[in-house]
Coordinates of C-alpha atoms in Angstrom, one line a residue:
V1 CA 0.0 0.0 0.0
F2 CA 1.4 3.4 -1.0
A3 CA 0.4 6.5 0.8
I4 CA -0.7 9.2 -1.7
P5 CA 0.2 12.7 -0.3
P6 CA -2.4 15.5 -0.5
L7 CA -2.4 17.4 -3.8
A8 CA -0.8 20.5 -2.2
E9 CA 2.0 18.4 -0.6
A10 CA 2.7 16.5 -3.8
S11 CA 2.8 19.8 -5.8
G12 CA 5.3 21.2 -3.3
F13 CA 7.5 18.1 -3.6
L14 CA 7.5 18.3 -7.4
A15 CA 8.3 22.0 -7.2
R16 CA 11.3 21.4 -4.9
E17 CA 12.6 18.6 -7.1
M18 CA 12.3 20.8 -10.2
M19 CA 14.1 23.6 -8.4
K20 CA 17.0 21.4 -7.3
R21 CA 19.8 21.3 -9.8
S22 CA 22.9 19.2 -9.8
L23 CA 25.9 20.4 -11.9
L24 CA 29.5 19.3 -12.5
I25 CA 32.0 21.9 -13.5
T26 CA 35.2 20.3 -14.9
G27 CA 38.1 21.0 -17.1
V28 CA 41.9 20.8 -16.9
P29 CA 43.7 22.7 -14.1
G30 CA 43.9 26.5 -14.8
T31 CA 40.6 26.9 -16.7
G32 CA 39.0 28.8 -13.8
K33 CA 36.8 26.1 -12.3
S34 CA 37.2 26.9 -8.5
T35 CA 36.5 30.6 -8.6
A36 CA 33.6 30.3 -11.0
A37 CA 32.0 27.4 -9.1
K38 CA 32.2 29.4 -5.8
M39 CA 30.5 32.4 -7.4
L40 CA 27.8 30.3 -9.0
A41 CA 27.1 28.3 -5.8
Q42 CA 26.8 31.6 -3.9
K43 CA 24.4 33.0 -6.5
L44 CA 22.2 29.9 -6.6
G45 CA 22.4 29.1 -2.8
A46 CA 23.8 25.7 -3.8
A47 CA 26.1 23.4 -1.9
L48 CA 29.6 23.2 -3.3
I49 CA 31.7 20.0 -3.5
D50 CA 35.4 20.5 -4.1
I51 CA 36.4 17.2 -5.6
N52 CA 40.2 17.6 -5.0
K53 CA 39.5 18.5 -1.3
L54 CA 37.2 15.5 -0.9
V55 CA 40.0 13.2 -2.3
G56 CA 42.4 14.4 0.4
L57 CA 39.8 14.5 3.2
L58 CA 38.6 10.9 2.7
H59 CA 42.1 9.7 1.5
L60 CA 40.7 8.5 -1.8
Y61 CA 44.1 7.7 -3.3
S62 CA 46.5 4.8 -3.2
E63 CA 49.8 6.6 -3.4
I64 CA 51.5 9.9 -4.2
D65 CA 53.7 10.2 -7.3
E66 CA 57.2 11.1 -6.1
A67 CA 58.0 12.8 -9.4
D68 CA 55.4 15.6 -9.1
G69 CA 53.5 15.0 -5.9
A70 CA 50.3 14.1 -7.8
R71 CA 47.9 11.7 -6.0
V72 CA 47.0 8.4 -7.7
V73 CA 43.2 8.6 -7.1
R74 CA 41.0 5.6 -6.6
L75 CA 38.4 6.6 -9.1
K76 CA 35.7 4.0 -8.4
K77 CA 35.8 4.9 -4.7
L78 CA 35.7 8.6 -5.6
E79 CA 32.7 8.0 -7.8
A80 CA 30.8 6.2 -5.1
E81 CA 31.5 8.9 -2.4
L82 CA 30.6 11.8 -4.8
S83 CA 27.4 10.1 -5.9
R84 CA 26.4 9.5 -2.3
A85 CA 27.0 13.1 -1.4
L86 CA 25.1 14.4 -4.5
K87 CA 22.1 12.3 -3.8
S88 CA 21.9 13.1 -0.1
E89 CA 22.0 16.8 -0.6
K90 CA 18.5 18.4 -0.4
R91 CA 19.4 21.7 -2.1
S92 CA 21.1 22.3 -5.5
V93 CA 24.7 21.1 -5.6
I94 CA 27.7 21.9 -7.7
A95 CA 30.6 19.5 -7.9
E96 CA 33.9 21.0 -9.1
G97 CA 37.2 19.5 -10.2
H98 CA 39.1 18.1 -13.1
L99 CA 38.6 14.5 -12.0
G100 CA 34.9 15.0 -12.6
C101 CA 35.4 14.0 -16.2
E102 CA 37.0 10.7 -15.1
V103 CA 33.9 9.4 -13.2
K104 CA 30.2 9.3 -13.8
L105 CA 28.0 11.2 -11.4
P106 CA 24.3 11.8 -10.9
V107 CA 24.2 15.3 -12.3
S108 CA 21.8 17.0 -14.7
K109 CA 24.4 18.9 -16.6
V110 CA 28.2 19.0 -17.1
I111 CA 30.1 22.2 -17.9
V112 CA 33.6 21.8 -19.2
L113 CA 35.7 25.0 -18.9
R114 CA 38.2 25.4 -21.7
S115 CA 41.1 27.8 -22.2
E116 CA 43.6 28.4 -25.1
P117 CA 46.6 26.2 -24.3
K118 CA 49.2 29.0 -24.5
V119 CA 47.2 31.1 -22.0
L120 CA 46.7 28.0 -19.9
S121 CA 50.4 27.3 -19.8
K122 CA 51.1 30.8 -18.5
R123 CA 48.5 30.4 -15.7
L124 CA 49.9 27.1 -14.6
S125 CA 53.5 28.3 -14.8
G126 CA 52.4 31.2 -12.5
R127 CA 51.1 28.6 -10.0
G128 CA 54.6 27.0 -9.9
Y129 CA 53.7 23.9 -11.9
S130 CA 56.7 22.0 -13.3
D131 CA 57.4 22.4 -17.0
E132 CA 56.4 18.8 -17.6
K133 CA 53.1 19.2 -15.8
V134 CA 52.4 22.5 -17.7
A135 CA 53.1 20.8 -21.0
S136 CA 50.9 17.8 -20.1
N137 CA 47.9 19.9 -19.3
A138 CA 48.4 22.1 -22.3
H139 CA 48.5 19.0 -24.5
S140 CA 45.4 17.6 -22.9
E141 CA 43.5 20.9 -23.5
A142 CA 44.6 20.9 -27.2
L143 CA 43.2 17.4 -27.5
D144 CA 39.9 18.4 -26.0
Y145 CA 40.6 15.7 -23.3
C146 CA 38.0 16.7 -20.7
T147 CA 35.3 17.3 -23.2
V148 CA 35.9 13.9 -24.9
M149 CA 35.9 12.1 -21.5
S150 CA 32.8 14.0 -20.3
E151 CA 30.9 13.1 -23.4
K152 CA 32.0 9.5 -23.0
K153 CA 30.9 9.3 -19.4
Y154 CA 27.7 11.5 -19.4
G155 CA 26.6 11.5 -23.1
R156 CA 26.9 14.5 -25.4
R157 CA 23.4 15.8 -24.5
K158 CA 24.5 16.7 -21.0
V159 CA 27.8 18.3 -21.8
W160 CA 28.3 22.0 -22.4
E161 CA 31.6 24.0 -22.9
I162 CA 32.6 27.5 -22.0
D163 CA 35.7 29.2 -23.4
T164 CA 37.2 31.0 -20.4
T165 CA 40.3 32.3 -22.3
Q166 CA 39.2 36.0 -22.3
K167 CA 36.4 35.9 -19.7
T168 CA 36.5 36.9 -16.0
A169 CA 35.3 34.5 -13.4
R170 CA 32.2 36.5 -13.0
Q171 CA 31.4 36.2 -16.7
V172 CA 32.0 32.5 -16.6
A173 CA 29.7 32.1 -13.6
A174 CA 27.0 34.1 -15.3
E175 CA 27.3 32.0 -18.4
A176 CA 27.2 28.8 -16.4
E177 CA 24.1 30.0 -14.6
R178 CA 22.3 30.6 -17.9
I179 CA 23.2 27.0 -18.9
I180 CA 22.0 25.3 -15.7
T181 CA 18.8 27.3 -15.6
G182 CA 18.0 26.6 -19.2
K183 CA 18.2 30.2 -20.4
T184 CA 21.0 29.2 -22.9
R185 CA 19.9 26.6 -25.3
K186 CA 22.5 26.8 -28.0
K187 CA 25.8 25.0 -27.2
Q188 CA 29.2 26.5 -27.9
R189 CA 31.7 24.0 -29.4
V190 CA 35.2 24.9 -28.3
S191 CA 38.4 23.6 -29.9
F192 CA 41.9 24.8 -30.4
P193 CA 43.2 23.3 -33.8
E194 CA 46.0 25.9 -34.1
A195 CA 47.2 24.9 -30.6
L196 CA 47.2 21.3 -31.6
M197 CA 49.4 22.0 -34.6
R198 CA 51.6 24.3 -32.5
E199 CA 52.2 21.7 -29.8
A200 CA 53.1 19.2 -32.5
I201 CA 51.8 16.3 -30.3
T202 CA 53.4 13.0 -31.2
G203 CA 51.8 9.6 -30.7
E204 CA 54.0 8.9 -27.8
K205 CA 53.0 12.0 -26.0
I206 CA 49.3 11.2 -26.6
R207 CA 49.7 7.8 -25.0
K208 CA 51.1 9.5 -21.8
L209 CA 48.4 12.1 -21.5
K210 CA 45.7 10.1 -19.6
G211 CA 47.7 9.8 -16.4
A212 CA 49.4 13.2 -16.6
L213 CA 46.6 15.6 -15.3

């Protein structure tokens, strides 16, 4: 026997469910995810999940690469913990982090932030990234890595892109808000073919990219 709630209660439940939004903001390091996600979460009154911080907090990694200090993340465990957190949250929630394109989460939309690889390289160098790590991320961006992985995990219909190269964090957050609220219906396809040629990526480099983020 199933209890049927009064009409007003049922309507209120449906309204809350329609208002609740779940979003993943992903992209390679340096594309502006963290700042834009914080602004968007504040504007929407949404919970914010920093994927990188969650990895550290719950120790969701098996080891730390001695070469560059990068964590070797247990992706299946991360996916399970993130999915649990997203489903349990009663308000709208935004998950943010480059690892989001490596797992499949229960989100309604995925926004991949993109940036011209030359600009991206300057940002990452300014953060103190090693030359090898800067090059790896620039190569990944030239190859549309996060977009390709996101479309593979979530399906093309859910995935949107924003070119952040010449945008402020506030502009990026505003554009993301229009996407998640359905005000923007036409997708922008972002690619950097000139960067791909400029980087002159070899087959050997491509094979190394997956584990280099």
